[in-house]
Amino acid sequence: MQSNEKGKTASSRRVCLDKPFIEFEKTQINQSIVERFEQQASRYPSRLAVKTGKAQLTYAGLNQTANRIARDIIERFGPGSVPVALFLDQGIQLISAILAVLKAGKSYVALDTSFPHSKNASVVDHCRPGTILTDRDHYPLASKLFEDTSPLMIIDEANHLYSPSNLNLSISPEATAYIIYTSGSTGEPKGVFQDHRNVLHNVMRCTNMLHIAPDDRLSLLWSCSFAASIPNIFGALLNGAALFPYDIRKNGIMNLADWLIKQEITIYHSVPTAYRHLLSTLAGKENFSRLRMIKLSGEPVRKTDVELYKRHFHEGCIFHVSYASTETNIVRQFFCDHNTEFSGDIVPVGYEVEDMEVMVLDEDGEEAVANCPGEIAVISPYLPPAYYRKDDPADSPFQPDKKGGGRRIYRTGDTGYMLADGCLMHLGRKDQQIKVRGYRVELGEVETALSELAMVKESAVVGYDDPDNGKVLVAYVVLRKDKAATAGELRNALKDRLPDYMVPSRFVLLEAMPLTLSGKIDRMALPDPEREGPQLENAYVAPRTPTEIMLAGIWRKILRIKRVGAADNFFELGGHSLLVARLAAEIRKKTGRTLPIVAILQSPTIKQLAKILQAEGSPSKFPSILIRAGGSRPPFFWVGINTYRPPYLGPEQPVYGIILQGDYGKPIVYRSVEELAAHHLDEIRTVQPKGPYSLGGYCFSGLVAFEMAQQLFRQGEEVSLLCLVEPLTHCLPSCNGASNVSLISRVKSLGAKLALLRSAEKRTSALSFISRTITGNIHFAFCQTCIYLGYPVPRRFRDFYRLHTAGRYVSGAYPGRAAVFLREKRRDADWSGLGAKGTYVHEVIGTVHHTMMDEPYVGIWTRQLNRYLSDIEADEKIDSHDTEMVLS
């Protein structure tokens, strides 16, 4: 910055936050997080605490849920302050689990379910948790990850007979609250632990700085395995405000703006990269009237980010930049409004916050004078004493303050300089650590992972400044002479070892590394990746059609490369999950069509995407969706991915979902179940050209899977296993007409009772209940009920009904092997004779009135299916195991 910046940067102090709030007094940090939360639950029992999707909990509900889980933890694993690992997706269950672990007097370690097995395994091996909380969906992977380390607790099975009242355990403010792991230069994880007092002090700073009040609604876009999630989670729940988790990886950036408006979010917090991609999706007509603060951290913030804020957000919305780390939490802040001006491209990280002193140290360890760069150090009594389970204090960046007073000094490894008015400028790292999309990355850790690959002789990884996407990773690789490998093969090999944000966006293959006179890699002499361009597996094929040329232009703009071929892979050119959302947004702007994110993920070339865009008005051309990659087994195909979520199988089982035609709101154009099955068989063959095949489906989708298996047999292919979950009965060969007549009789009986209800609202509610609770023939029963009562049948149900009503589909005997999963005692067919090679019938016995695709049923039958697929892969005789599976 220039010398005249003193007056300009000081304007950030004049930004007025006039929102009323309840001040977080410093005396309130001398308690536990649990005590503070329970005070909010007592004060605001009926206020919304957390909401995700259609699920939500009030403060009373969240408190009671956490209490029950906490009692279950103690009952199973006893008292004590051991760590508890959490292996759950972002959402209400994870938030409930965090509070439950703290209420049980233990500390939590949040693992990221999207990380590779090896990454999570290294964390578990280091922190040695006393138990692991997971759910039924993630149990197969969790059991493999932790089978030799810790017992597992399935949070879905937490005993609801436990008292929902507070446990009232005595928890010291000095007790460890959480351990969060960061990247380590040697490949070994570094655990940062914070006690309850430090967390409360951080929440106090955030509350008083941002004026967080009970009427606020805070976004949670960060994974809970990162420290940036802490001010969002506890900033909301320790102030009576509402927390709104949003999983960008699953829901996409494209839908984020609509979500912010619909949920009336007041405080938005993300890394600058995600913020830029969000704004790239805006049409300019969005109304963010409830949004009062944009909060960015984790990466350098540019002047252009502030200009975008002024363009898209109202004058009452404040722009907030903060400087923080996992070790220190927030230590500096800078406010902007529509009147703030400053020169230079980088926004300052700002001014002091309470009890967190910041100094810039010169090479001698002394405080540097104004405008002179040096290493940033933080001095405070609210810092951890060391890294978790690191025994060498001399090697620690945490050292006692020579001035005493219980304060510690943490040398951050960041460089910066202080302006004369006390405003801090952040320049970057002094070592090989950078921030990628807000995540801390040690370049040495990526290089270590590359060096472990058999084909790699030598590697160097650098952070490259992309004007649109912030820091990206570029890997320079020298291959062994006897080992050939492409950039795609290197990328895929790293995906098994590193999280996606640590996998380089670009790979540059070199004959030899440039060296300094001392023989070290000369990083300054590494070629410019822009000039080298991405090195691809396929020869360049020029885009030819107008759609391909249009898409190539979008790719060049987003990826900042000069040439894109029709066969080039988006991800091999440097694309990643955030850029996929931007690509979808650009396609929508150019064509007016909204492509599902999964379509882009599974059709990552120009040619493939062009075919999808050109399929307007024709039968569904969306490809099979890869749900789980990797593993040694043949793929399992689940029919009807868009209607019901597929089974979650183990890490050794690749799973593909088939988007059943009729989903995405389009009519079914085929005239029979046979034609529909043949259409989707063509999709399966694009993934697996030859058998043996394994496939399955639920309800009507199970009927389509059944016909697909029949056609495969008739074509001379082998079907290893057909899985039917609550299948339709009246069309299958083992059923008789009586079951169909019986079903219609039951529906009419219910309909007669329904007609007696005077309230139209009650009739609609009851109709919905009937459609959910008549098992196995849901579409059929729903349509029959609507027809009987004279109600219009929704188009999607009407199309399915047209295909499978009486006389439309009659199947012959099935020559293969089948597994049938039924809810409760449903014996409306002789299932044992369904498959000539054997039929394995399982009844899940319980009292929960949901479908087999809801918890707790889905976890039970999925594990059984996984055992069958394992037996088939091992070429072992299938054991039918238990015929009854009882809910715990």
PDB file of C-alpha atoms in Angstrom, residues 764-855:
ATOM      1  CA  THR A 764     -54.980 -34.532   1.292  1.00  0.00           C
ATOM      2  CA  SER A 765     -52.920 -35.344   4.376  1.00  0.00           C
ATOM      3  CA  ALA A 766     -54.481 -38.790   4.677  1.00  0.00           C
ATOM      4  CA  LEU A 767     -53.959 -39.449   0.974  1.00  0.00           C
ATOM      5  CA  SER A 768     -50.282 -38.617   1.350  1.00  0.00           C
ATOM      6  CA  PHE A 769     -50.096 -40.976   4.309  1.00  0.00           C
ATOM      7  CA  ILE A 770     -51.689 -43.812   2.303  1.00  0.00           C
ATOM      8  CA  SER A 771     -49.237 -43.316  -0.563  1.00  0.00           C
ATOM      9  CA  ARG A 772     -46.337 -43.621   1.875  1.00  0.00           C
ATOM     10  CA  THR A 773     -47.501 -46.523   4.005  1.00  0.00           C
ATOM     11  CA  ILE A 774     -48.836 -49.108   1.545  1.00  0.00           C
ATOM     12  CA  THR A 775     -45.576 -50.929   1.008  1.00  0.00           C
ATOM     13  CA  GLY A 776     -44.249 -52.383  -2.191  1.00  0.00           C
ATOM     14  CA  ASN A 777     -46.828 -50.909  -4.575  1.00  0.00           C
ATOM     15  CA  ILE A 778     -46.507 -47.209  -3.756  1.00  0.00           C
ATOM     16  CA  HIS A 779     -47.066 -45.772  -7.234  1.00  0.00           C
ATOM     17  CA  PHE A 780     -49.829 -48.253  -7.983  1.00  0.00           C
ATOM     18  CA  ALA A 781     -51.611 -47.633  -4.669  1.00  0.00           C
ATOM     19  CA  PHE A 782     -51.227 -43.874  -4.988  1.00  0.00           C
ATOM     20  CA  CYS A 783     -52.753 -43.814  -8.466  1.00  0.00           C
ATOM     21  CA  GLN A 784     -55.535 -46.238  -7.546  1.00  0.00           C
ATOM     22  CA  THR A 785     -56.449 -44.102  -4.531  1.00  0.00           C
ATOM     23  CA  CYS A 786     -56.468 -40.903  -6.588  1.00  0.00           C
ATOM     24  CA  ILE A 787     -58.639 -42.502  -9.292  1.00  0.00           C
ATOM     25  CA  TYR A 788     -61.077 -43.928  -6.735  1.00  0.00           C
ATOM     26  CA  LEU A 789     -61.501 -40.530  -5.047  1.00  0.00           C
ATOM     27  CA  GLY A 790     -61.660 -38.589  -8.296  1.00  0.00           C
ATOM     28  CA  TYR A 791     -58.414 -36.716  -7.618  1.00  0.00           C
ATOM     29  CA  PRO A 792     -56.049 -35.834 -10.496  1.00  0.00           C
ATOM     30  CA  VAL A 793     -53.041 -38.137 -10.769  1.00  0.00           C
ATOM     31  CA  PRO A 794     -49.663 -36.302 -10.951  1.00  0.00           C
ATOM     32  CA  ARG A 795     -48.038 -36.742 -14.359  1.00  0.00           C
ATOM     33  CA  ARG A 796     -44.988 -38.584 -13.107  1.00  0.00           C
ATOM     34  CA  PHE A 797     -47.115 -41.118 -11.214  1.00  0.00           C
ATOM     35  CA  ARG A 798     -49.531 -41.305 -14.131  1.00  0.00           C
ATOM     36  CA  ASP A 799     -46.735 -42.303 -16.526  1.00  0.00           C
ATOM     37  CA  PHE A 800     -45.490 -45.019 -14.197  1.00  0.00           C
ATOM     38  CA  TYR A 801     -49.052 -46.207 -13.602  1.00  0.00           C
ATOM     39  CA  ARG A 802     -49.692 -46.402 -17.328  1.00  0.00           C
ATOM     40  CA  LEU A 803     -46.667 -48.675 -17.764  1.00  0.00           C
ATOM     41  CA  HIS A 804     -47.401 -51.184 -15.019  1.00  0.00           C
ATOM     42  CA  THR A 805     -51.171 -51.398 -14.639  1.00  0.00           C
ATOM     43  CA  ALA A 806     -52.827 -54.770 -15.208  1.00  0.00           C
ATOM     44  CA  GLY A 807     -52.105 -56.265 -18.621  1.00  0.00           C
ATOM     45  CA  ARG A 808     -49.278 -53.865 -19.472  1.00  0.00           C
ATOM     46  CA  TYR A 809     -46.417 -56.036 -18.276  1.00  0.00           C
ATOM     47  CA  VAL A 810     -46.301 -59.801 -17.797  1.00  0.00           C
ATOM     48  CA  SER A 811     -42.951 -61.392 -16.993  1.00  0.00           C
ATOM     49  CA  GLY A 812     -41.835 -64.972 -17.363  1.00  0.00           C
ATOM     50  CA  ALA A 813     -39.828 -67.033 -14.893  1.00  0.00           C
ATOM     51  CA  TYR A 814     -36.529 -65.518 -13.805  1.00  0.00           C
ATOM     52  CA  PRO A 815     -33.509 -67.779 -14.473  1.00  0.00           C
ATOM     53  CA  GLY A 816     -31.069 -66.049 -12.157  1.00  0.00           C
ATOM     54  CA  ARG A 817     -30.324 -65.367  -8.490  1.00  0.00           C
ATOM     55  CA  ALA A 818     -32.325 -62.771  -6.541  1.00  0.00           C
ATOM     56  CA  ALA A 819     -32.278 -61.101  -3.124  1.00  0.00           C
ATOM     57  CA  VAL A 820     -35.610 -59.702  -1.938  1.00  0.00           C
ATOM     58  CA  PHE A 821     -35.906 -57.272   0.988  1.00  0.00           C
ATOM     59  CA  LEU A 822     -39.345 -56.690   2.510  1.00  0.00           C
ATOM     60  CA  ARG A 823     -40.596 -54.567   5.390  1.00  0.00           C
ATOM     61  CA  GLU A 824     -42.342 -56.480   8.180  1.00  0.00           C
ATOM     62  CA  LYS A 825     -44.431 -59.606   7.480  1.00  0.00           C
ATOM     63  CA  ARG A 826     -45.283 -59.030   3.857  1.00  0.00           C
ATOM     64  CA  ARG A 827     -46.105 -62.382   2.241  1.00  0.00           C
ATOM     65  CA  ASP A 828     -48.358 -61.423  -0.638  1.00  0.00           C
ATOM     66  CA  ALA A 829     -46.267 -63.591  -2.964  1.00  0.00           C
ATOM     67  CA  ASP A 830     -44.307 -66.836  -2.916  1.00  0.00           C
ATOM     68  CA  TRP A 831     -40.943 -65.133  -3.113  1.00  0.00           C
ATOM     69  CA  SER A 832     -38.901 -68.302  -2.600  1.00  0.00           C
ATOM     70  CA  GLY A 833     -39.573 -69.421  -6.181  1.00  0.00           C
ATOM     71  CA  LEU A 834     -38.673 -66.139  -7.872  1.00  0.00           C
ATOM     72  CA  GLY A 835     -35.161 -67.047  -9.076  1.00  0.00           C
ATOM     73  CA  ALA A 836     -34.202 -70.424 -10.526  1.00  0.00           C
ATOM     74  CA  LYS A 837     -30.663 -70.147  -9.063  1.00  0.00           C
ATOM     75  CA  GLY A 838     -31.948 -69.189  -5.618  1.00  0.00           C
ATOM     76  CA  THR A 839     -33.930 -66.461  -3.920  1.00  0.00           C
ATOM     77  CA  TYR A 840     -32.881 -64.980  -0.585  1.00  0.00           C
ATOM     78  CA  VAL A 841     -35.823 -63.351   1.160  1.00  0.00           C
ATOM     79  CA  HIS A 842     -35.297 -61.020   4.105  1.00  0.00           C
ATOM     80  CA  GLU A 843     -37.964 -59.403   6.236  1.00  0.00           C
ATOM     81  CA  VAL A 844     -36.983 -56.390   8.321  1.00  0.00           C
ATOM     82  CA  ILE A 845     -39.059 -56.539  11.466  1.00  0.00           C
ATOM     83  CA  GLY A 846     -39.810 -53.277  13.250  1.00  0.00           C
ATOM     84  CA  THR A 847     -42.404 -50.716  14.160  1.00  0.00           C
ATOM     85  CA  VAL A 848     -41.174 -47.643  12.295  1.00  0.00           C
ATOM     86  CA  HIS A 849     -43.682 -46.640   9.605  1.00  0.00           C
ATOM     87  CA  HIS A 850     -41.423 -45.581   6.798  1.00  0.00           C
ATOM     88  CA  THR A 851     -40.379 -47.081   3.479  1.00  0.00           C
ATOM     89  CA  MET A 852     -37.390 -49.366   3.058  1.00  0.00           C
ATOM     90  CA  MET A 853     -35.407 -46.412   1.681  1.00  0.00           C
ATOM     91  CA  ASP A 854     -35.723 -44.555   4.991  1.00  0.00           C
ATOM     92  CA  GLU A 855     -33.737 -45.034   8.140  1.00  0.00           C
TER      93      GLU A 855
END
